[in-house]
mmCIF file of the C-alpha atoms, coordinates in Angstrom:
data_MODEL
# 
_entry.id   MODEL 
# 
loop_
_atom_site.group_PDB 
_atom_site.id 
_atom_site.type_symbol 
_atom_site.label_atom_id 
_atom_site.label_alt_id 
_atom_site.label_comp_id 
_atom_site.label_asym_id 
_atom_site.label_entity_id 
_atom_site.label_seq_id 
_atom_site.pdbx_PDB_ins_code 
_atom_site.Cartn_x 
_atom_site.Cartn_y 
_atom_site.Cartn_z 
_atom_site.occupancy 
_atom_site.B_iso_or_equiv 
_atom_site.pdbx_formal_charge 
_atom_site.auth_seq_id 
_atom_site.auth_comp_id 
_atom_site.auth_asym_id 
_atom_site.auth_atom_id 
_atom_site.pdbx_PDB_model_num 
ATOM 1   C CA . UNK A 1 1   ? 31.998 50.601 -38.650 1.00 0.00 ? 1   UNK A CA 1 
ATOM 2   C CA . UNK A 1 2   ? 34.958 49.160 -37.121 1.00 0.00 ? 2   UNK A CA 1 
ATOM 3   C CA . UNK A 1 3   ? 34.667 46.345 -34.409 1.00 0.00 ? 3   UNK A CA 1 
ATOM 4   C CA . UNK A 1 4   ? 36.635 45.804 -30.861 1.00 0.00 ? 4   UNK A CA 1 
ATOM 5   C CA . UNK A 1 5   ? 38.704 42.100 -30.523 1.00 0.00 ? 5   UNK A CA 1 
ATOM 6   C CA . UNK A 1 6   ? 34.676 41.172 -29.120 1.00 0.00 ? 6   UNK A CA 1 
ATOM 7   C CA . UNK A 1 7   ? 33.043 41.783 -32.056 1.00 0.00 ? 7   UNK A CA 1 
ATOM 8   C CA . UNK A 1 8   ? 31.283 44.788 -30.320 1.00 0.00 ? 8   UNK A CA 1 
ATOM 9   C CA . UNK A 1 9   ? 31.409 48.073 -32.327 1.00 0.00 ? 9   UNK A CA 1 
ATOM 10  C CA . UNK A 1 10  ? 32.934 51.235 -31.663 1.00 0.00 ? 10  UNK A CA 1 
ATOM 11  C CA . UNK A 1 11  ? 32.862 54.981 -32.598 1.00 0.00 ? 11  UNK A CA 1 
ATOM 12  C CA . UNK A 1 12  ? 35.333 57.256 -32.091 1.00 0.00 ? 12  UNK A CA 1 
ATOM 13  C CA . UNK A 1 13  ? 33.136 59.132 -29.733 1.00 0.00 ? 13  UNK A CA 1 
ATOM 14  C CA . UNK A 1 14  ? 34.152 56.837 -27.227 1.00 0.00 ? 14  UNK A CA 1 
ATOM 15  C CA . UNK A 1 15  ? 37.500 58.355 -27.391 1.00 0.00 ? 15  UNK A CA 1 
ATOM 16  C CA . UNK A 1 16  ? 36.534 61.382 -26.591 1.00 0.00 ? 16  UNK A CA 1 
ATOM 17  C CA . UNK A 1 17  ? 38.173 63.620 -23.995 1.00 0.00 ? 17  UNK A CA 1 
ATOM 18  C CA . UNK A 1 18  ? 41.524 62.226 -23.913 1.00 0.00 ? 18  UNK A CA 1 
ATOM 19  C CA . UNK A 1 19  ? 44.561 62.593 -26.706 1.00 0.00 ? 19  UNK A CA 1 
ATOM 20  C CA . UNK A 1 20  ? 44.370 59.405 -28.687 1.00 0.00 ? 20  UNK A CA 1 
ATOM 21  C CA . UNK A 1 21  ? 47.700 58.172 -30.897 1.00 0.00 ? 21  UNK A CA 1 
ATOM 22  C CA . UNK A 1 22  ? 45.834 56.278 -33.701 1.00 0.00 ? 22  UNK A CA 1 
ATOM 23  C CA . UNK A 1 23  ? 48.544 53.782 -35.774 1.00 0.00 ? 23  UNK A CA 1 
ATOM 24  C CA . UNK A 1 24  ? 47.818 51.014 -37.911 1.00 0.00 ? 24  UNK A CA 1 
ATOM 25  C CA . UNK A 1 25  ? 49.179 47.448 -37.643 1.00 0.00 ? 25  UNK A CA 1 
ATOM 26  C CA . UNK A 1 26  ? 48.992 44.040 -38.527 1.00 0.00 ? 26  UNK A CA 1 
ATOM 27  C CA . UNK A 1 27  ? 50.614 40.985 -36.875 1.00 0.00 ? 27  UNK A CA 1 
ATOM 28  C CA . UNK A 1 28  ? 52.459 39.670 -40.021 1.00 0.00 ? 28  UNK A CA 1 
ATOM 29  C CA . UNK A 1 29  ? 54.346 42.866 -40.464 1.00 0.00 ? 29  UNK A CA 1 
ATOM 30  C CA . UNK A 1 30  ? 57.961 42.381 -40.249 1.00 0.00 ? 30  UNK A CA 1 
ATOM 31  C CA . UNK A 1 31  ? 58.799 45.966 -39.948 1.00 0.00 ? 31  UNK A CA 1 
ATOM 32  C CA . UNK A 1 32  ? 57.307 49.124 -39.121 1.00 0.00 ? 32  UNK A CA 1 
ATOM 33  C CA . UNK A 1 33  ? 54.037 47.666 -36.709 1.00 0.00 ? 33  UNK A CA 1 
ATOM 34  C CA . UNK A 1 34  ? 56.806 45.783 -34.357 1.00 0.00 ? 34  UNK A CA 1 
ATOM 35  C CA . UNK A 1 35  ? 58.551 49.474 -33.996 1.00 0.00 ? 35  UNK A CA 1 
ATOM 36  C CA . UNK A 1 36  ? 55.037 50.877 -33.425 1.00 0.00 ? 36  UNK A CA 1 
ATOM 37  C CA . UNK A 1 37  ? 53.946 48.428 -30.816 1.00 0.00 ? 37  UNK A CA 1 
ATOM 38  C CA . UNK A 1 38  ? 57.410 49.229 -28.840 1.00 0.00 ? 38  UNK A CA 1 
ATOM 39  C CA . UNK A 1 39  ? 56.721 52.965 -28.917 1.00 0.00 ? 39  UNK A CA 1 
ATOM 40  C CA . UNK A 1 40  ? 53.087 52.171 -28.110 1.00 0.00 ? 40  UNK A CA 1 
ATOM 41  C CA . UNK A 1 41  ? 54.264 50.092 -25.192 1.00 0.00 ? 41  UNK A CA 1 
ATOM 42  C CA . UNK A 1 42  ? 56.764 52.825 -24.202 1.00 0.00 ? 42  UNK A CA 1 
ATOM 43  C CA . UNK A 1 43  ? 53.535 55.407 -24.298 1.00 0.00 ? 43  UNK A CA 1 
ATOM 44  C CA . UNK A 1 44  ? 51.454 53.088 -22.187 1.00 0.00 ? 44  UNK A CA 1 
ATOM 45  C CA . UNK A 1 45  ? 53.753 52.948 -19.753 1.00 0.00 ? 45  UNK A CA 1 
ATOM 46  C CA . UNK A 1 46  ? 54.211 56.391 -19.305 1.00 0.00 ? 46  UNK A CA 1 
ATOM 47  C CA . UNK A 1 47  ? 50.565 57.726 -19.774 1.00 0.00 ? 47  UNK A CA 1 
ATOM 48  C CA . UNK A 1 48  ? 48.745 54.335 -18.976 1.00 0.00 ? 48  UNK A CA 1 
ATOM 49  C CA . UNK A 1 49  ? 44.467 55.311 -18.957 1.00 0.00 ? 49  UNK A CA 1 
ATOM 50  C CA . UNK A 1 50  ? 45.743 59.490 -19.067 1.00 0.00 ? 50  UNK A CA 1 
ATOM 51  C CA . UNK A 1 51  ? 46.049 58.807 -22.979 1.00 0.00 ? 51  UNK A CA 1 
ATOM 52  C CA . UNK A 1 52  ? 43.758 56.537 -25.491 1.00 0.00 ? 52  UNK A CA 1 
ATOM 53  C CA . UNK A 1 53  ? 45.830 54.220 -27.595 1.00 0.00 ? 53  UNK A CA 1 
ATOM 54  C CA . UNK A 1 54  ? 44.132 52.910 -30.632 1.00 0.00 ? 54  UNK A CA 1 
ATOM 55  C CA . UNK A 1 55  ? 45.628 50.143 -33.626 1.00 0.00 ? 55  UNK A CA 1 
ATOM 56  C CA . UNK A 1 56  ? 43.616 49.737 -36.107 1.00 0.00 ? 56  UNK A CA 1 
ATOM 57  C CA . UNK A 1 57  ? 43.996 46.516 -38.258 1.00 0.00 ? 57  UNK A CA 1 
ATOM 58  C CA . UNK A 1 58  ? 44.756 46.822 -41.915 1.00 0.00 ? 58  UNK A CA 1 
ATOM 59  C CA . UNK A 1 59  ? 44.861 42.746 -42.695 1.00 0.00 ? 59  UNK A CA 1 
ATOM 60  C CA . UNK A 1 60  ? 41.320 41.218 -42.133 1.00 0.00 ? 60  UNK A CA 1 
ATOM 61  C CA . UNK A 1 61  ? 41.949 38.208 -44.308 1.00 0.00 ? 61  UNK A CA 1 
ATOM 62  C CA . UNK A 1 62  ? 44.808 36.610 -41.951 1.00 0.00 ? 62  UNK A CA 1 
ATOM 63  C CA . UNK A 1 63  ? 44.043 38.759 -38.555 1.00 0.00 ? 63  UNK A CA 1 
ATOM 64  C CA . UNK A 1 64  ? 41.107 37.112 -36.947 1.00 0.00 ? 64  UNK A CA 1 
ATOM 65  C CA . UNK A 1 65  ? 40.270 38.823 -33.405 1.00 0.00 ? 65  UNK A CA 1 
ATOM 66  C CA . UNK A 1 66  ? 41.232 35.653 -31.648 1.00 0.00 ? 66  UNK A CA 1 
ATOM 67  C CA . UNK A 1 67  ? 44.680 35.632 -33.282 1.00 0.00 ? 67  UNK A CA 1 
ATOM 68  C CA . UNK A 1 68  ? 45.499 39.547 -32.661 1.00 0.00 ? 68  UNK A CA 1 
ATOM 69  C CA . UNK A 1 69  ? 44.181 38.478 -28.731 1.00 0.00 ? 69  UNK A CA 1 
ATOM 70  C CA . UNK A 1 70  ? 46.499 35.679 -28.876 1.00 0.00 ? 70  UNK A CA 1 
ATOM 71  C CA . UNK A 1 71  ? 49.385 38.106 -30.436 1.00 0.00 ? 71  UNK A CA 1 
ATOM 72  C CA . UNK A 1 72  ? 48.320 40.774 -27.639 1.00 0.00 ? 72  UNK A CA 1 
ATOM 73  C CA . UNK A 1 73  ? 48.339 38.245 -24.801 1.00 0.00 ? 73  UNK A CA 1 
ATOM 74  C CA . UNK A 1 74  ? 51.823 37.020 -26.152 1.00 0.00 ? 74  UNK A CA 1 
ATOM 75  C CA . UNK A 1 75  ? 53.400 39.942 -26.262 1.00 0.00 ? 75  UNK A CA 1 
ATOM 76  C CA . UNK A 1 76  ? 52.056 42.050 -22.762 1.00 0.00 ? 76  UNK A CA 1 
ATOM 77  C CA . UNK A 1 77  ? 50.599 44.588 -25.139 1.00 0.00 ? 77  UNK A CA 1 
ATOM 78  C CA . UNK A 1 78  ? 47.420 46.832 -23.352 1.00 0.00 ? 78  UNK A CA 1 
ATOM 79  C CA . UNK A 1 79  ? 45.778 48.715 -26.055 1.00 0.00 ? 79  UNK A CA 1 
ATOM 80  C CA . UNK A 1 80  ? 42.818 48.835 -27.926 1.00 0.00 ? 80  UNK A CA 1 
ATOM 81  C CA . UNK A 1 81  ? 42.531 47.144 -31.518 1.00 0.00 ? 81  UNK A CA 1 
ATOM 82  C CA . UNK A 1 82  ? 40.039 47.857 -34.095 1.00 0.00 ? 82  UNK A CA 1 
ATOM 83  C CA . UNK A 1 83  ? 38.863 45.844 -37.113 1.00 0.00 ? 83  UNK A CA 1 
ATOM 84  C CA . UNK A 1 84  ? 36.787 45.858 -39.599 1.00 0.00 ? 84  UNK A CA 1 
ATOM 85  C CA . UNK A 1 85  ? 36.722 45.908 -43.958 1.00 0.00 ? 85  UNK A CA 1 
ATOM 86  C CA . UNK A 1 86  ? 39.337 47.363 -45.811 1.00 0.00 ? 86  UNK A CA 1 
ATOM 87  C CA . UNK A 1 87  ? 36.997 49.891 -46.742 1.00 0.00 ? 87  UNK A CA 1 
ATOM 88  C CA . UNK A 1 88  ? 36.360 51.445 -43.366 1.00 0.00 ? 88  UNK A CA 1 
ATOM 89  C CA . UNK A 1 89  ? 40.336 50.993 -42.771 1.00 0.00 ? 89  UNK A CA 1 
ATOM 90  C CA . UNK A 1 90  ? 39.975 53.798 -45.663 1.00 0.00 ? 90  UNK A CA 1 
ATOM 91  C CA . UNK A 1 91  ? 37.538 55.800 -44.823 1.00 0.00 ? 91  UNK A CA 1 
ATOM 92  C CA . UNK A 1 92  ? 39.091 56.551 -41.337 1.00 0.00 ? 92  UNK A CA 1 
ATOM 93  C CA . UNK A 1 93  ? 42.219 57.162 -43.614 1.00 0.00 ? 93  UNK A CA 1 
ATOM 94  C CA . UNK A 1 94  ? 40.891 59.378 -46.031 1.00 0.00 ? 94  UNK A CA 1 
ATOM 95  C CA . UNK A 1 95  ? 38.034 60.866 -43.940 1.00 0.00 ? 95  UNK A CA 1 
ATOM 96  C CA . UNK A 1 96  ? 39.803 61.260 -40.704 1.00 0.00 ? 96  UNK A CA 1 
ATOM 97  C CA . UNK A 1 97  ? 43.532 61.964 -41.380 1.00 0.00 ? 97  UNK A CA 1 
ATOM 98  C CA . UNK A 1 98  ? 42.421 63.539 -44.290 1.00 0.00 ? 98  UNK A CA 1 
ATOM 99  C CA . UNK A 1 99  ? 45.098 61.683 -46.599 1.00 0.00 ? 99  UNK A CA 1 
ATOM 100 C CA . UNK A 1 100 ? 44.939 62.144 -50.471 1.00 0.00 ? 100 UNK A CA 1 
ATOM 101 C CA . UNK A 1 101 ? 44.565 58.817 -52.491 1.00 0.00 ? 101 UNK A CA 1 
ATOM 102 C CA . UNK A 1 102 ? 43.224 56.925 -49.759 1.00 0.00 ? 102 UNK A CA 1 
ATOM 103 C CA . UNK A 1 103 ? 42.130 53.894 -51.661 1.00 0.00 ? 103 UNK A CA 1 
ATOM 104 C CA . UNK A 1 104 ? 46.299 53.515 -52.148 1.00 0.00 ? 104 UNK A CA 1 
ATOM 105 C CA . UNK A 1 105 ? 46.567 52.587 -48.968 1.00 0.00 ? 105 UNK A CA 1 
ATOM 106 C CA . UNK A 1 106 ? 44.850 49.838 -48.281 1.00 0.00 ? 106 UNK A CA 1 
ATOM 107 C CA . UNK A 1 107 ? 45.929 47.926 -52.046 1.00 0.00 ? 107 UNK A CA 1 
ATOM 108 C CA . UNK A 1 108 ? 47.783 45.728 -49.459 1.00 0.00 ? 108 UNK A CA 1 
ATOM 109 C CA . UNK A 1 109 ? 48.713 45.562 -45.971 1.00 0.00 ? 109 UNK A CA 1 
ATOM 110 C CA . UNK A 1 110 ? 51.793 46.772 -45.929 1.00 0.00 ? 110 UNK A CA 1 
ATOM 111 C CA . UNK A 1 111 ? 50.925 50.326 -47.965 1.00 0.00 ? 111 UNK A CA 1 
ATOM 112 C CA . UNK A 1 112 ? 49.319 51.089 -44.497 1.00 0.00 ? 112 UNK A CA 1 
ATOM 113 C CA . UNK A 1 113 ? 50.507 54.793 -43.069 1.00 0.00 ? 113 UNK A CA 1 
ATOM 114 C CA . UNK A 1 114 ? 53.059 54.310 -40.849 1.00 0.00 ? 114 UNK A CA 1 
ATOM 115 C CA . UNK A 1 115 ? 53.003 56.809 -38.131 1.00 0.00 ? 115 UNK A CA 1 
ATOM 116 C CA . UNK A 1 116 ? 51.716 57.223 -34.720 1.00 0.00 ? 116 UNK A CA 1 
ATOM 117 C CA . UNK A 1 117 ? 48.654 60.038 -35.235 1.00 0.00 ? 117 UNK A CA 1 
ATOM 118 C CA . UNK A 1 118 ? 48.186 62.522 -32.739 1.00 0.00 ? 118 UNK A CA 1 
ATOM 119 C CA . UNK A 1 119 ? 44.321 63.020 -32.131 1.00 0.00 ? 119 UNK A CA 1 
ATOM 120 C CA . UNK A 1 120 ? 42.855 65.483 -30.204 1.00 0.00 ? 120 UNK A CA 1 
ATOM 121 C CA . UNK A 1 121 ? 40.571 65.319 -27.131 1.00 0.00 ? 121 UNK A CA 1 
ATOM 122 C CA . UNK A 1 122 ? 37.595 65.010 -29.835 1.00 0.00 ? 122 UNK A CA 1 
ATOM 123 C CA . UNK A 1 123 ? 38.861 62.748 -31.982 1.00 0.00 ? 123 UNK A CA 1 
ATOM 124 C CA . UNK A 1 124 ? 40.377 65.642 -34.700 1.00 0.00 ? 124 UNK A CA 1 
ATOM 125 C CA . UNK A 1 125 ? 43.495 64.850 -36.395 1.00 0.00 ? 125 UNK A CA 1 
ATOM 126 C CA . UNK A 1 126 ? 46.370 67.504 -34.924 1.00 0.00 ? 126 UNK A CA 1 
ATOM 127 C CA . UNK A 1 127 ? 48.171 66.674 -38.291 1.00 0.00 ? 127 UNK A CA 1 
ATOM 128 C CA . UNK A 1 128 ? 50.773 65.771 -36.280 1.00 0.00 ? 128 UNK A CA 1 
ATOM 129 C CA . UNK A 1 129 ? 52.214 62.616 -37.012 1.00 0.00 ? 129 UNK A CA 1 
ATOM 130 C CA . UNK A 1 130 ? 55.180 60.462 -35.528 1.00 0.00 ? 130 UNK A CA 1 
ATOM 131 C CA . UNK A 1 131 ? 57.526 57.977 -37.101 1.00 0.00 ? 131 UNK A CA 1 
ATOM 132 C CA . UNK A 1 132 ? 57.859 54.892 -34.750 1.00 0.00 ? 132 UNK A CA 1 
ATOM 133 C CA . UNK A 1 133 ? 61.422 55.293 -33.530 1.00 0.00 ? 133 UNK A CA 1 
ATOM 134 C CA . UNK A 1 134 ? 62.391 56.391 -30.113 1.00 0.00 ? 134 UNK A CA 1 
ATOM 135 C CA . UNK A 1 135 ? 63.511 60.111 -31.135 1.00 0.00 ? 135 UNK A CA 1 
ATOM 136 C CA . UNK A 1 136 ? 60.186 60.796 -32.795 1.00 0.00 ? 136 UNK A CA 1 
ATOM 137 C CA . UNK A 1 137 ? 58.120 59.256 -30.127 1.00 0.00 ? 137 UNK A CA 1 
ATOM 138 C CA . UNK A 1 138 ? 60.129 61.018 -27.708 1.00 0.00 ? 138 UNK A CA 1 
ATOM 139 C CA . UNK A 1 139 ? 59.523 64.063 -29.640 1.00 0.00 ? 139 UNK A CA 1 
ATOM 140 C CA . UNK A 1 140 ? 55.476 62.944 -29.200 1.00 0.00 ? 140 UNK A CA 1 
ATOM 141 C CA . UNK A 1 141 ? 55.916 62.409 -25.650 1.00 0.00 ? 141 UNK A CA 1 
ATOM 142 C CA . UNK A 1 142 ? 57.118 66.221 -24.508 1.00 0.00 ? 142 UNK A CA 1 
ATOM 143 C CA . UNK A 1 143 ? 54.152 67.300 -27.018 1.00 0.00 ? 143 UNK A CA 1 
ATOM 144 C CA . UNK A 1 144 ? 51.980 64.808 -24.481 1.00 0.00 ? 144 UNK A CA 1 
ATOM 145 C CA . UNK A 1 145 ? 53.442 66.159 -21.305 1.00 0.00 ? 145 UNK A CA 1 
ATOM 146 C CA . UNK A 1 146 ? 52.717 69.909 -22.189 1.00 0.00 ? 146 UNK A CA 1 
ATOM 147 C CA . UNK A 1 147 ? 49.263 69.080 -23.460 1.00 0.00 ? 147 UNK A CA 1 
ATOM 148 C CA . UNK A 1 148 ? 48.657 66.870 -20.379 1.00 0.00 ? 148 UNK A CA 1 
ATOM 149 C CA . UNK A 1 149 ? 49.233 69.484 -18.156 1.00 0.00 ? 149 UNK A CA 1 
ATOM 150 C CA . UNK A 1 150 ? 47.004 71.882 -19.473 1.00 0.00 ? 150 UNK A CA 1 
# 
């Protein structure tokens, strides 16, 4: 299973009955997880506890919690993190989102999927999925607000 910055583990359950916008991230990256954590920021800002916001860790050799706390701290970021093996980084790749070729993403940290995943109030992948820049996101955000309201 995958793990919370304490070591305690979590299932998706616990997501349950709020959107969630699942990404994946690790602190080394130098491009795409810096845009994601700014739209992620941006989202928690706007929907704060309305919305679950979930990164899950795709570098478990360099990330140790207490350095993705550290990074979290540093940076004002409010969201959860998951981590665990590479090999339940896939299988909520392949299993969840339903990608083809799973096992290709997680050859290194960087082949990670890039976008921000829209999940459904029981965890279900909407197959909706956001590039982090601010025109996608925003596009993500009036999807929120009409689901929200409902």
């Amino acid at each position: 299973g995958l793990y919370n910055l304490d070591q305690e583990l979590v299932s998706f359950d616990d997501y349950k009955g709020k959107y969630s916008i699942l990404a994946f991230t690790f602190t080394s990256c130098p491009s795409i997880c810096p845009m994601t954590n700014t739209e992620f920021n941006r989202l928690e800002k706007k929907y704060g506890d309305q919305i679950n916001l979930v990164a899950i860790n795709v570098d478990p050799v360099n990330d140790t919690p207490e350095k993705i706390k550290q990074y979290m701290n540093d940076n004002s970021y409010n969201w959860d993190v998951l981590i665990g093996d590479m090999n339940e980084v896939e299988t909520v790749i392949g299993d969840i989102l339903e990608y083809p070729d799973s096992e290709r993403y997680i050859e290194s940290p960087a082949n990670h999927p890039p976008g921000l995943h829209l999940m459904d109030k029981s965890f279900t992948y909407t197959n909706k999925n956001f590039f982090p820049i601010e025109q996608d996101v925003d596009d993500l955000m009036l999807e929120l607000d009409k689901l929200l309201v409902k």
